Amino acid sequence: MNYPTPHIAATPKDFAETVLMPGDPLRSKFIAENFLEGAVLVNNVRGIQGYTGKWKGVPVSVMASGMGMPSIGIYSRELYTAMGVENIVRIGSAGALIERVPLRRIVIASACSTDSNFVDAFGLPGHFAPAATYKILRTFADEAEYEGIDYEVGTVVSTDRFYTDDDDLIDSRKYNNLWAKMGVLAVEMEAAALYTTAARFGKNALAICTISDQLVTHEHMTTEERQTSLTDMITLALNASVKL
């Protein structure tokens, strides 16, 4: 793919080898302004802010993915194929499907189930299993262990929907319970597309998510708790990313 792309007005030299991807463009800006040294805005097409700076002397980029699998599918593909990026790490939030997974725990997604048709576009003669790159997963798990962070490695489900029809409570509970029966830890909306795109183009990917909502006990983080917990996740991601 040539550059600039339809969605990224930059060149390969503008991006580091590793890109951290929050969903929210303002989260990308927050990371750049509060963590990265010498951060430079390298993309702002459609307000999807991307920055490159340094963490502990190592170049790192951060760029938003937007919400949902189609959005992260676009940005990850263009970063991988046009911008020379090797590693993309999604840093986001998720809802816990199992009661023993508490608020604030970081879930490192080893693999993803999904209710999306995203993978169908690749024309495979069966069901693809989107999985993280082991080297990155191991690096992040080791760093979390070293830092004493509450984390867990396991599977998540990436869904195409945030609401059910009329936000039907019974339907939502049934959906969550069925995935929970299979040991799926949490639900989010992007990882399966990221993992599939990385596999297709021979690149590396990982998704780590902070549990912001406990869907069994109906607990939710306060605004202050969300800010603090996501900051812990950002620091973990930066410390681990410079070791890749």
Coordinates of N, CA and C in Angstrom, one line a residue:
M1 N 0.8 -1.2 0.0 CA 0.0 0.0 0.0 C 0.9 1.2 0.0
N2 N 0.5 2.2 -0.8 CA 1.3 3.5 -0.9 C 0.9 4.4 0.2
Y3 N 1.7 5.4 0.5 CA 1.4 6.4 1.5 C 1.5 7.8 0.8
P4 N 0.8 8.8 1.4 CA -0.1 8.7 2.5 C -1.3 7.8 2.1
T5 N -2.0 7.2 3.1 CA -3.2 6.4 2.8 C -4.4 7.2 2.9
P6 N -5.6 6.7 2.6 CA -6.8 7.4 2.7 C -7.1 7.9 4.1
H7 N -6.5 7.3 5.1 CA -6.9 7.6 6.5 C -5.7 8.0 7.4
I8 N -4.4 8.0 6.8 CA -3.3 8.4 7.6 C -2.4 9.2 6.7
A9 N -2.3 10.5 7.0 CA -1.5 11.5 6.2 C -0.1 11.6 6.8
A10 N 0.7 10.5 6.6 CA 2.0 10.5 7.1 C 2.9 9.6 6.2
T11 N 4.1 9.4 6.6 CA 5.0 8.5 5.9 C 5.6 7.5 6.9
P12 N 6.2 6.4 6.4 CA 6.7 5.4 7.4 C 7.7 6.0 8.4
K13 N 8.5 7.0 8.0 CA 9.5 7.5 9.0 C 8.8 8.2 10.2
D14 N 7.5 8.5 10.0 CA 6.8 9.2 11.1 C 6.4 8.3 12.2
F15 N 6.4 7.0 12.0 CA 5.9 6.1 13.0 C 7.1 5.2 13.5
A16 N 7.0 4.9 14.8 CA 7.9 3.9 15.4 C 7.5 2.5 15.0
E17 N 8.3 1.6 15.4 CA 8.1 0.2 15.1 C 6.9 -0.4 15.8
T18 N 6.6 0.2 17.0 CA 5.5 -0.2 17.9 C 4.5 0.9 18.0
V19 N 3.2 0.6 17.9 CA 2.2 1.6 18.0 C 1.2 1.1 19.1
L20 N 1.0 2.0 20.1 CA -0.1 1.7 21.1 C -1.4 2.3 20.6
M21 N -2.5 1.5 20.7 CA -3.8 2.0 20.1 C -4.9 2.0 21.1
P22 N -5.2 3.2 21.7 CA -6.4 3.3 22.5 C -7.5 3.6 21.5
G23 N -8.8 3.4 21.9 CA -9.9 3.7 21.0 C -10.1 5.1 20.8
D24 N -10.0 5.9 21.9 CA -10.3 7.3 21.9 C -9.2 8.2 21.5
P25 N -9.4 9.1 20.5 CA -8.4 10.0 20.1 C -7.9 10.9 21.2
L26 N -8.8 11.3 22.1 CA -8.3 12.1 23.3 C -7.4 11.3 24.2
R27 N -7.6 10.0 24.3 CA -6.7 9.2 25.1 C -5.3 9.2 24.4
S28 N -5.3 9.1 23.1 CA -4.0 9.2 22.4 C -3.3 10.5 22.7
K29 N -4.0 11.6 22.7 CA -3.5 12.9 23.0 C -3.0 12.9 24.4
F30 N -3.7 12.3 25.4 CA -3.4 12.3 26.8 C -2.1 11.6 27.0
I31 N -1.9 10.4 26.3 CA -0.7 9.7 26.5 C 0.5 10.5 25.9
A32 N 0.3 11.1 24.7 CA 1.4 11.8 24.1 C 1.9 13.0 25.0
E33 N 0.9 13.7 25.6 CA 1.2 14.9 26.3 C 1.7 14.6 27.7
N34 N 1.4 13.5 28.3 CA 1.7 13.2 29.7 C 2.7 12.1 29.9
F35 N 3.1 11.4 28.8 CA 4.0 10.3 29.0 C 5.2 10.3 28.0
L36 N 5.0 10.7 26.8 CA 6.0 10.6 25.8 C 6.9 11.9 25.8
E37 N 8.1 11.7 25.6 CA 9.1 12.8 25.5 C 9.2 13.3 24.0
G38 N 9.0 14.5 23.8 CA 9.2 15.1 22.4 C 8.1 14.6 21.5
A39 N 6.9 14.4 22.0 CA 5.8 13.8 21.1 C 5.5 14.8 20.0
V40 N 5.3 14.3 18.8 CA 4.9 15.1 17.6 C 3.7 14.5 17.0
L41 N 2.7 15.3 16.7 CA 1.5 14.9 16.0 C 1.8 14.5 14.6
V42 N 1.6 13.3 14.2 CA 2.0 12.8 12.9 C 0.8 12.5 12.0
N43 N -0.4 12.4 12.6 CA -1.7 12.2 11.9 C -2.8 12.8 12.6
N44 N -3.7 13.4 11.9 CA -5.0 13.9 12.5 C -6.1 13.8 11.5
V45 N -6.0 12.9 10.5 CA -7.1 12.7 9.5 C -8.4 12.3 10.3
R46 N -9.5 12.9 10.1 CA -10.8 12.5 10.7 C -10.7 12.6 12.2
G47 N -9.7 13.4 12.7 CA -9.5 13.6 14.2 C -8.9 12.3 14.9
I48 N -8.5 11.4 14.1 CA -7.8 10.2 14.7 C -6.4 10.5 15.0
Q49 N -6.1 11.0 16.2 CA -4.8 11.6 16.5 C -3.7 10.5 16.6
G50 N -2.6 10.7 15.9 CA -1.4 9.8 16.1 C -0.2 10.6 16.4
Y51 N 0.6 10.2 17.4 CA 1.8 10.9 17.8 C 3.0 9.9 17.9
T52 N 4.1 10.4 17.7 CA 5.4 9.7 17.9 C 6.3 10.5 18.9
G53 N 6.8 9.8 19.9 CA 7.7 10.4 20.8 C 8.7 9.3 21.3
K54 N 9.2 9.5 22.5 CA 10.1 8.5 23.1 C 9.7 8.2 24.6
W55 N 9.9 7.0 24.9 CA 9.7 6.5 26.3 C 11.0 5.8 26.7
K56 N 11.6 6.4 27.7 CA 12.9 5.8 28.2 C 13.9 5.8 27.0
G57 N 13.8 6.8 26.2 CA 14.8 6.9 25.1 C 14.5 6.1 23.8
V58 N 13.4 5.3 23.9 CA 13.0 4.5 22.7 C 11.8 5.1 22.0
P59 N 11.8 5.1 20.7 CA 10.7 5.7 19.9 C 9.5 4.8 20.1
V60 N 8.3 5.4 20.4 CA 7.0 4.8 20.5 C 6.0 5.7 19.9
S61 N 5.0 5.1 19.2 CA 3.9 5.8 18.6 C 2.6 5.5 19.4
V62 N 1.7 6.4 19.4 CA 0.4 6.1 19.9 C -0.6 6.7 18.9
M63 N -1.6 5.9 18.5 CA -2.6 6.4 17.6 C -4.0 5.8 17.9
A64 N -5.0 6.5 17.9 CA -6.4 6.0 18.2 C -6.8 5.0 17.1
S65 N -7.7 4.1 17.5 CA -8.3 3.2 16.5 C -9.7 3.5 16.2
G66 N -10.3 4.4 17.0 CA -11.8 4.5 16.8 C -12.5 3.3 17.5
M67 N -13.8 3.3 17.3 CA -14.6 2.2 18.0 C -15.0 1.1 17.0
G68 N -14.8 -0.1 17.4 CA -15.3 -1.2 16.6 C -14.3 -1.8 15.6
M69 N -14.6 -3.0 15.2 CA -13.7 -3.8 14.3 C -13.5 -3.2 13.0
P70 N -14.5 -2.7 12.3 CA -14.2 -2.0 11.0 C -13.2 -0.9 11.1
S71 N -13.3 -0.1 12.2 CA -12.4 1.0 12.4 C -10.9 0.6 12.6
I72 N -10.7 -0.3 13.6 CA -9.4 -0.8 13.9 C -8.8 -1.6 12.7
G73 N -9.7 -2.3 12.0 CA -9.3 -3.0 10.8 C -8.6 -2.1 9.8
I74 N -9.2 -0.9 9.6 CA -8.7 0.1 8.6 C -7.3 0.6 9.1
Y75 N -7.3 1.1 10.3 CA -6.1 1.7 10.8 C -4.9 0.7 11.0
S76 N -5.2 -0.5 11.5 CA -4.1 -1.4 11.6 C -3.6 -1.9 10.3
R77 N -4.5 -2.1 9.3 CA -4.0 -2.5 8.0 C -3.1 -1.4 7.4
E78 N -3.5 -0.2 7.5 CA -2.7 0.9 6.9 C -1.4 1.1 7.6
L79 N -1.4 0.9 8.9 CA -0.1 1.0 9.7 C 0.8 -0.1 9.3
Y80 N 0.3 -1.3 9.2 CA 1.1 -2.5 8.9 C 1.7 -2.4 7.5
T81 N 0.8 -2.1 6.5 CA 1.2 -2.3 5.1 C 1.7 -1.0 4.4
A82 N 1.5 0.2 5.0 CA 2.0 1.4 4.4 C 3.0 2.1 5.2
M83 N 2.9 2.0 6.5 CA 3.7 2.7 7.4 C 4.9 1.9 8.1
G84 N 5.0 0.7 7.7 CA 6.1 -0.1 8.2 C 6.0 -0.5 9.7
V85 N 4.9 -0.4 10.3 CA 4.7 -0.7 11.7 C 4.8 -2.2 11.9
E86 N 5.5 -2.7 12.9 CA 5.6 -4.2 13.1 C 4.7 -4.6 14.3
N87 N 4.5 -3.8 15.3 CA 3.7 -4.2 16.5 C 2.6 -3.2 16.8
I88 N 1.4 -3.7 17.0 CA 0.3 -2.9 17.4 C -0.3 -3.5 18.7
V89 N -0.4 -2.6 19.7 CA -0.9 -3.1 21.0 C -2.2 -2.2 21.3
R90 N -3.3 -2.9 21.3 CA -4.5 -2.2 21.7 C -4.5 -2.1 23.2
I91 N -4.8 -0.8 23.7 CA -5.0 -0.6 25.1 C -6.3 0.0 25.3
G92 N -7.2 -0.7 25.9 CA -8.6 -0.3 26.0 C -9.3 -0.7 27.3
S93 N -10.6 -0.7 27.3 CA -11.4 -1.2 28.4 C -12.3 -2.3 28.0
A94 N -12.8 -3.0 29.0 CA -13.6 -4.2 28.7 C -14.6 -4.5 29.8
G95 N -15.6 -5.2 29.5 CA -16.6 -5.6 30.6 C -16.3 -7.1 30.9
A96 N -16.2 -7.3 32.2 CA -16.0 -8.7 32.7 C -17.2 -9.6 32.6
L97 N -17.1 -10.8 32.1 CA -18.2 -11.7 32.0 C -18.2 -12.7 33.1
I98 N -17.2 -12.8 33.9 CA -17.1 -13.8 34.9 C -16.9 -13.1 36.3
E99 N -17.6 -13.6 37.3 CA -17.7 -12.8 38.5 C -16.3 -12.7 39.2
R100 N -15.5 -13.7 39.1 CA -14.2 -13.6 39.7 C -13.2 -12.6 39.1
V101 N -13.6 -12.0 38.0 CA -12.7 -11.0 37.3 C -13.2 -9.6 37.8
P102 N -12.4 -9.0 38.7 CA -12.9 -7.8 39.3 C -12.6 -6.5 38.5
L103 N -13.2 -5.4 38.9 CA -12.9 -4.1 38.3 C -11.4 -3.9 38.5
R104 N -10.8 -3.2 37.5 CA -9.4 -2.7 37.5 C -8.4 -3.8 37.1
R105 N -8.8 -5.0 37.1 CA -7.9 -6.0 36.6 C -7.6 -5.8 35.1
I106 N -6.3 -6.0 34.7 CA -5.9 -6.0 33.3 C -6.0 -7.4 32.7
V107 N -6.8 -7.5 31.7 CA -6.9 -8.7 30.9 C -6.0 -8.7 29.7
I108 N -5.1 -9.6 29.6 CA -4.2 -9.7 28.4 C -4.8 -10.8 27.5
A109 N -5.3 -10.4 26.4 CA -6.1 -11.3 25.5 C -5.2 -12.2 24.7
S110 N -5.2 -13.5 25.1 CA -4.4 -14.5 24.4 C -5.1 -14.8 23.1
A111 N -6.4 -14.8 23.0 CA -7.1 -15.1 21.8 C -8.5 -14.5 21.9
C112 N -9.2 -14.5 20.8 CA -10.5 -13.8 20.7 C -11.6 -14.7 20.1
S113 N -12.7 -14.8 20.7 CA -13.9 -15.2 20.0 C -14.6 -14.0 19.4
T114 N -15.5 -14.2 18.5 CA -16.2 -13.0 18.0 C -17.5 -13.4 17.4
D115 N -18.5 -12.4 17.4 CA -19.8 -12.6 16.7 C -19.8 -11.8 15.4
S116 N -18.6 -11.3 15.0 CA -18.5 -10.5 13.8 C -18.2 -11.3 12.6
N117 N -18.6 -10.7 11.4 CA -18.3 -11.3 10.1 C -17.0 -10.8 9.5
F118 N -16.2 -10.1 10.3 CA -15.0 -9.5 9.8 C -14.1 -10.5 9.1
V119 N -13.9 -11.6 9.7 CA -13.0 -12.6 9.2 C -13.5 -13.2 7.9
D120 N -14.8 -13.1 7.6 CA -15.3 -13.7 6.4 C -14.7 -13.1 5.1
A121 N -14.3 -11.8 5.3 CA -13.8 -11.1 4.1 C -12.5 -11.7 3.6
F122 N -11.8 -12.6 4.4 CA -10.6 -13.2 4.0 C -10.8 -14.5 3.2
G123 N -12.0 -14.9 3.1 CA -12.3 -16.1 2.2 C -11.8 -17.4 2.7
L124 N -11.6 -17.6 4.0 CA -11.0 -18.8 4.5 C -12.0 -20.0 4.4
P125 N -11.5 -21.2 4.2 CA -12.4 -22.4 4.1 C -12.7 -23.0 5.4
G126 N -12.9 -22.2 6.4 CA -13.2 -22.6 7.8 C -13.2 -21.5 8.7
H127 N -13.1 -21.7 10.0 CA -13.2 -20.7 11.1 C -11.8 -20.3 11.6
F128 N -11.4 -19.1 11.3 CA -10.1 -18.6 11.8 C -10.1 -18.3 13.3
A129 N -9.0 -18.6 14.0 CA -8.9 -18.3 15.4 C -8.0 -17.2 15.6
P130 N -8.5 -15.9 15.8 CA -7.6 -14.8 16.1 C -6.9 -14.9 17.4
A131 N -5.6 -14.8 17.3 CA -4.8 -15.0 18.5 C -3.7 -13.9 18.6
A132 N -3.2 -13.6 19.8 CA -2.1 -12.7 20.0 C -0.8 -13.3 19.6
T133 N 0.2 -12.4 19.4 CA 1.5 -12.8 19.1 C 2.2 -13.2 20.4
Y134 N 2.7 -14.4 20.5 CA 3.1 -14.9 21.8 C 4.3 -14.1 22.4
K135 N 5.2 -13.7 21.5 CA 6.4 -12.9 22.0 C 5.9 -11.7 22.7
I136 N 5.0 -11.0 22.2 CA 4.5 -9.7 22.8 C 3.7 -10.1 24.1
L137 N 2.8 -11.1 24.0 CA 2.1 -11.5 25.1 C 3.0 -11.8 26.3
R138 N 4.0 -12.6 26.0 CA 4.9 -13.0 27.1 C 5.7 -11.8 27.7
T139 N 6.1 -10.9 26.8 CA 6.7 -9.7 27.3 C 5.8 -8.8 28.2
F140 N 4.6 -8.7 27.8 CA 3.7 -7.9 28.6 C 3.3 -8.6 29.9
A141 N 3.1 -9.9 29.9 CA 2.8 -10.6 31.1 C 4.0 -10.6 32.1
D142 N 5.2 -10.7 31.6 CA 6.4 -10.7 32.4 C 6.5 -9.3 33.1
E143 N 6.2 -8.2 32.3 CA 6.3 -6.9 32.8 C 5.2 -6.6 33.9
A144 N 4.0 -7.1 33.7 CA 2.9 -7.0 34.6 C 3.3 -7.7 35.9
E145 N 3.9 -8.8 35.8 CA 4.4 -9.6 37.0 C 5.4 -8.8 37.7
Y146 N 6.4 -8.3 37.0 CA 7.5 -7.5 37.6 C 7.0 -6.3 38.3
E147 N 6.0 -5.6 37.7 CA 5.4 -4.4 38.3 C 4.4 -4.6 39.4
G148 N 4.0 -5.9 39.6 CA 3.0 -6.2 40.6 C 1.6 -5.8 40.3
I149 N 1.3 -5.8 39.0 CA 0.0 -5.3 38.5 C -1.0 -6.5 38.5
D150 N -2.2 -6.3 38.9 CA -3.2 -7.3 38.9 C -3.6 -7.6 37.5
Y151 N -3.3 -8.7 36.9 CA -3.5 -9.0 35.5 C -4.0 -10.5 35.4
E152 N -4.5 -10.8 34.3 CA -4.9 -12.2 33.9 C -4.8 -12.4 32.4
V153 N -4.2 -13.5 32.0 CA -4.2 -13.9 30.6 C -5.3 -14.8 30.3
G154 N -6.1 -14.5 29.2 CA -7.2 -15.4 28.9 C -7.8 -14.9 27.6
T155 N -9.0 -15.5 27.3 CA -9.7 -15.2 26.0 C -10.7 -14.1 26.3
V156 N -11.0 -13.3 25.2 CA -12.0 -12.3 25.3 C -13.0 -12.6 24.1
V157 N -14.1 -11.9 24.1 CA -15.0 -11.9 22.9 C -15.1 -10.5 22.3
S158 N -14.9 -10.4 21.0 CA -15.0 -9.1 20.4 C -16.4 -9.1 19.7
T159 N -17.2 -8.1 20.1 CA -18.5 -8.0 19.6 C -18.7 -6.9 18.6
D160 N -19.6 -7.0 17.7 CA -20.0 -5.9 16.8 C -21.0 -5.0 17.3
R161 N -21.6 -5.3 18.5 CA -22.7 -4.5 19.0 C -22.4 -4.0 20.4
F162 N -22.8 -2.8 20.7 CA -22.8 -2.3 22.0 C -24.1 -2.4 22.7
Y163 N -25.2 -2.2 21.9 CA -26.6 -2.3 22.4 C -27.3 -3.5 21.7
T164 N -28.2 -4.1 22.4 CA -29.1 -5.1 21.8 C -30.3 -4.4 21.3
D165 N -31.2 -5.0 20.6 CA -32.5 -4.4 20.1 C -33.3 -4.0 21.3
D166 N -33.5 -2.6 21.4 CA -34.2 -2.0 22.5 C -33.5 -2.2 23.8
D167 N -32.2 -2.6 23.7 CA -31.4 -2.8 24.9 C -32.0 -3.8 25.8
D168 N -32.4 -4.9 25.2 CA -33.1 -6.0 26.0 C -32.2 -6.6 27.0
L169 N -32.6 -6.5 28.3 CA -31.7 -6.9 29.4 C -31.6 -8.4 29.4
I170 N -32.7 -9.1 29.2 CA -32.6 -10.6 29.2 C -31.7 -11.1 28.1
D171 N -31.8 -10.5 26.9 CA -31.0 -10.9 25.8 C -29.5 -10.7 26.1
S172 N -29.2 -9.6 26.7 CA -27.8 -9.2 27.1 C -27.3 -10.2 28.1
R173 N -28.1 -10.6 29.1 CA -27.6 -11.5 30.1 C -27.4 -12.9 29.4
K174 N -28.2 -13.3 28.6 CA -28.1 -14.6 27.9 C -26.8 -14.6 27.1
Y175 N -26.6 -13.6 26.3 CA -25.4 -13.4 25.5 C -24.1 -13.5 26.4
N176 N -24.1 -12.8 27.5 CA -22.9 -12.8 28.3 C -22.7 -14.2 29.0
N177 N -23.8 -14.8 29.4 CA -23.7 -16.1 30.1 C -23.2 -17.2 29.2
L178 N -23.6 -17.2 28.0 CA -23.1 -18.2 27.0 C -21.6 -18.1 26.8
W179 N -21.1 -16.9 26.7 CA -19.6 -16.8 26.5 C -18.9 -17.1 27.8
A180 N -19.5 -16.7 28.9 CA -18.9 -17.0 30.2 C -18.8 -18.5 30.4
K181 N -19.8 -19.3 30.0 CA -19.7 -20.8 30.1 C -18.5 -21.4 29.5
M182 N -18.0 -20.7 28.4 CA -16.8 -21.2 27.7 C -15.5 -20.6 28.3
G183 N -15.6 -19.9 29.4 CA -14.4 -19.4 30.1 C -13.9 -18.1 29.5
V184 N -14.7 -17.4 28.7 CA -14.3 -16.1 28.1 C -14.4 -15.1 29.2
L185 N -13.3 -14.4 29.4 CA -13.1 -13.5 30.6 C -13.9 -12.2 30.4
A186 N -13.9 -11.6 29.2 CA -14.4 -10.2 29.0 C -14.9 -10.0 27.6
V187 N -15.7 -9.0 27.5 CA -16.2 -8.6 26.2 C -15.6 -7.2 25.8
E188 N -15.2 -7.0 24.5 CA -14.8 -5.7 24.0 C -15.1 -5.7 22.5
M189 N -14.6 -4.7 21.8 CA -15.1 -4.5 20.4 C -14.0 -4.4 19.3
E190 N -12.8 -4.7 19.6 CA -11.7 -4.5 18.6 C -10.7 -5.6 18.4
A191 N -10.4 -6.4 19.4 CA -9.2 -7.2 19.3 C -9.2 -8.3 18.2
A192 N -10.4 -8.9 17.9 CA -10.4 -9.9 16.9 C -10.0 -9.4 15.5
A193 N -10.4 -8.2 15.2 CA -10.0 -7.6 13.9 C -8.6 -7.3 13.9
L194 N -8.0 -6.8 15.0 CA -6.6 -6.5 15.1 C -5.8 -7.8 14.9
Y195 N -6.1 -8.8 15.6 CA -5.4 -10.1 15.5 C -5.5 -10.7 14.1
T196 N -6.6 -10.6 13.5 CA -6.8 -11.2 12.2 C -6.0 -10.4 11.1
T197 N -6.0 -9.1 11.2 CA -5.2 -8.3 10.3 C -3.7 -8.5 10.5
A198 N -3.3 -8.6 11.7 CA -1.8 -8.9 12.0 C -1.4 -10.2 11.4
A199 N -2.3 -11.2 11.5 CA -2.0 -12.5 11.0 C -1.9 -12.5 9.5
R200 N -2.8 -11.8 8.8 CA -2.8 -11.7 7.4 C -1.6 -11.1 6.8
F201 N -1.0 -10.1 7.5 CA 0.2 -9.4 6.9 C 1.5 -9.7 7.6
G202 N 1.5 -10.8 8.4 CA 2.7 -11.3 9.0 C 3.3 -10.3 10.1
K203 N 2.4 -9.6 10.8 CA 2.8 -8.7 11.8 C 2.4 -9.2 13.2
N204 N 2.7 -8.3 14.2 CA 2.5 -8.7 15.6 C 1.4 -7.8 16.2
A205 N 0.6 -8.5 17.1 CA -0.5 -7.7 17.8 C -0.8 -8.3 19.2
L206 N -1.3 -7.4 20.0 CA -1.7 -7.8 21.4 C -2.8 -6.8 21.8
A207 N -3.8 -7.3 22.5 CA -4.8 -6.4 23.2 C -4.7 -6.6 24.7
I208 N -4.6 -5.5 25.4 CA -4.7 -5.5 26.8 C -5.9 -4.5 27.2
C209 N -6.7 -5.0 28.1 CA -7.9 -4.2 28.5 C -8.0 -4.1 30.0
T210 N -8.3 -3.0 30.5 CA -8.7 -2.8 31.9 C -10.2 -3.1 32.1
I211 N -10.5 -3.8 33.1 CA -11.9 -4.1 33.4 C -12.5 -2.8 34.0
S212 N -13.4 -2.2 33.2 CA -14.1 -1.0 33.7 C -15.5 -1.2 34.1
D213 N -16.1 -2.4 33.7 CA -17.4 -2.8 34.1 C -17.5 -4.2 34.4
Q214 N -18.1 -4.6 35.6 CA -18.3 -5.9 36.0 C -19.8 -6.3 35.6
L215 N -19.9 -7.1 34.6 CA -21.3 -7.3 34.0 C -22.1 -8.3 34.8
V216 N -21.5 -9.0 35.7 CA -22.2 -10.0 36.6 C -22.7 -9.3 37.8
T217 N -21.8 -8.5 38.5 CA -22.2 -7.8 39.7 C -22.7 -6.4 39.5
H218 N -22.6 -6.0 38.2 CA -23.1 -4.6 37.8 C -22.3 -3.5 38.5
E219 N -21.1 -3.7 38.8 CA -20.2 -2.7 39.3 C -19.6 -1.9 38.2
H220 N -19.3 -0.7 38.4 CA -18.7 0.2 37.4 C -17.7 1.1 38.0
M221 N -16.6 1.4 37.3 CA -15.6 2.3 37.8 C -16.2 3.7 37.9
T222 N -15.7 4.5 38.9 CA -16.0 5.9 38.9 C -15.1 6.5 37.8
T223 N -15.4 7.8 37.5 CA -14.5 8.5 36.6 C -13.1 8.6 37.1
E224 N -12.9 8.8 38.4 CA -11.5 8.9 39.0 C -10.8 7.5 38.9
E225 N -11.6 6.4 39.2 CA -11.0 5.1 39.2 C -10.6 4.7 37.8
R226 N -11.4 5.1 36.8 CA -11.1 4.8 35.4 C -9.8 5.5 35.0
Q227 N -9.7 6.8 35.4 CA -8.5 7.5 35.0 C -7.2 6.9 35.6
T228 N -7.3 6.5 36.9 CA -6.1 5.9 37.6 C -5.8 4.6 37.0
S229 N -6.8 3.7 36.8 CA -6.5 2.4 36.3 C -6.0 2.4 34.9
L230 N -6.6 3.2 34.0 CA -6.1 3.3 32.7 C -4.6 3.9 32.6
T231 N -4.3 4.7 33.6 CA -2.9 5.2 33.7 C -2.0 4.1 34.0
D232 N -2.4 3.2 34.9 CA -1.6 2.0 35.2 C -1.4 1.2 34.0
M233 N -2.4 1.0 33.2 CA -2.3 0.2 32.0 C -1.4 0.8 31.0
I234 N -1.5 2.2 30.8 CA -0.6 2.9 29.9 C 0.9 2.7 30.3
T235 N 1.2 2.9 31.6 CA 2.5 2.7 32.0 C 3.0 1.3 31.7
L236 N 2.2 0.3 32.0 CA 2.6 -1.1 31.7 C 2.9 -1.2 30.2
A237 N 2.0 -0.7 29.4 CA 2.2 -0.8 27.9 C 3.5 -0.2 27.5
L238 N 3.7 1.0 28.0 CA 5.0 1.7 27.6 C 6.2 0.9 28.0
N239 N 6.2 0.5 29.3 CA 7.4 -0.2 29.8 C 7.6 -1.5 29.0
A240 N 6.6 -2.2 28.7 CA 6.7 -3.5 28.0 C 7.1 -3.2 26.5
S241 N 6.5 -2.2 25.9 CA 6.7 -2.0 24.5 C 8.2 -1.7 24.1
V242 N 8.9 -1.0 25.1 CA 10.3 -0.7 24.8 C 11.2 -1.9 24.9
K243 N 10.6 -3.0 25.4 CA 11.4 -4.3 25.5 C 11.2 -5.2 24.3
L244 N 10.3 -4.8 23.4 CA 10.0 -5.7 22.2 C 11.2 -5.7 21.3

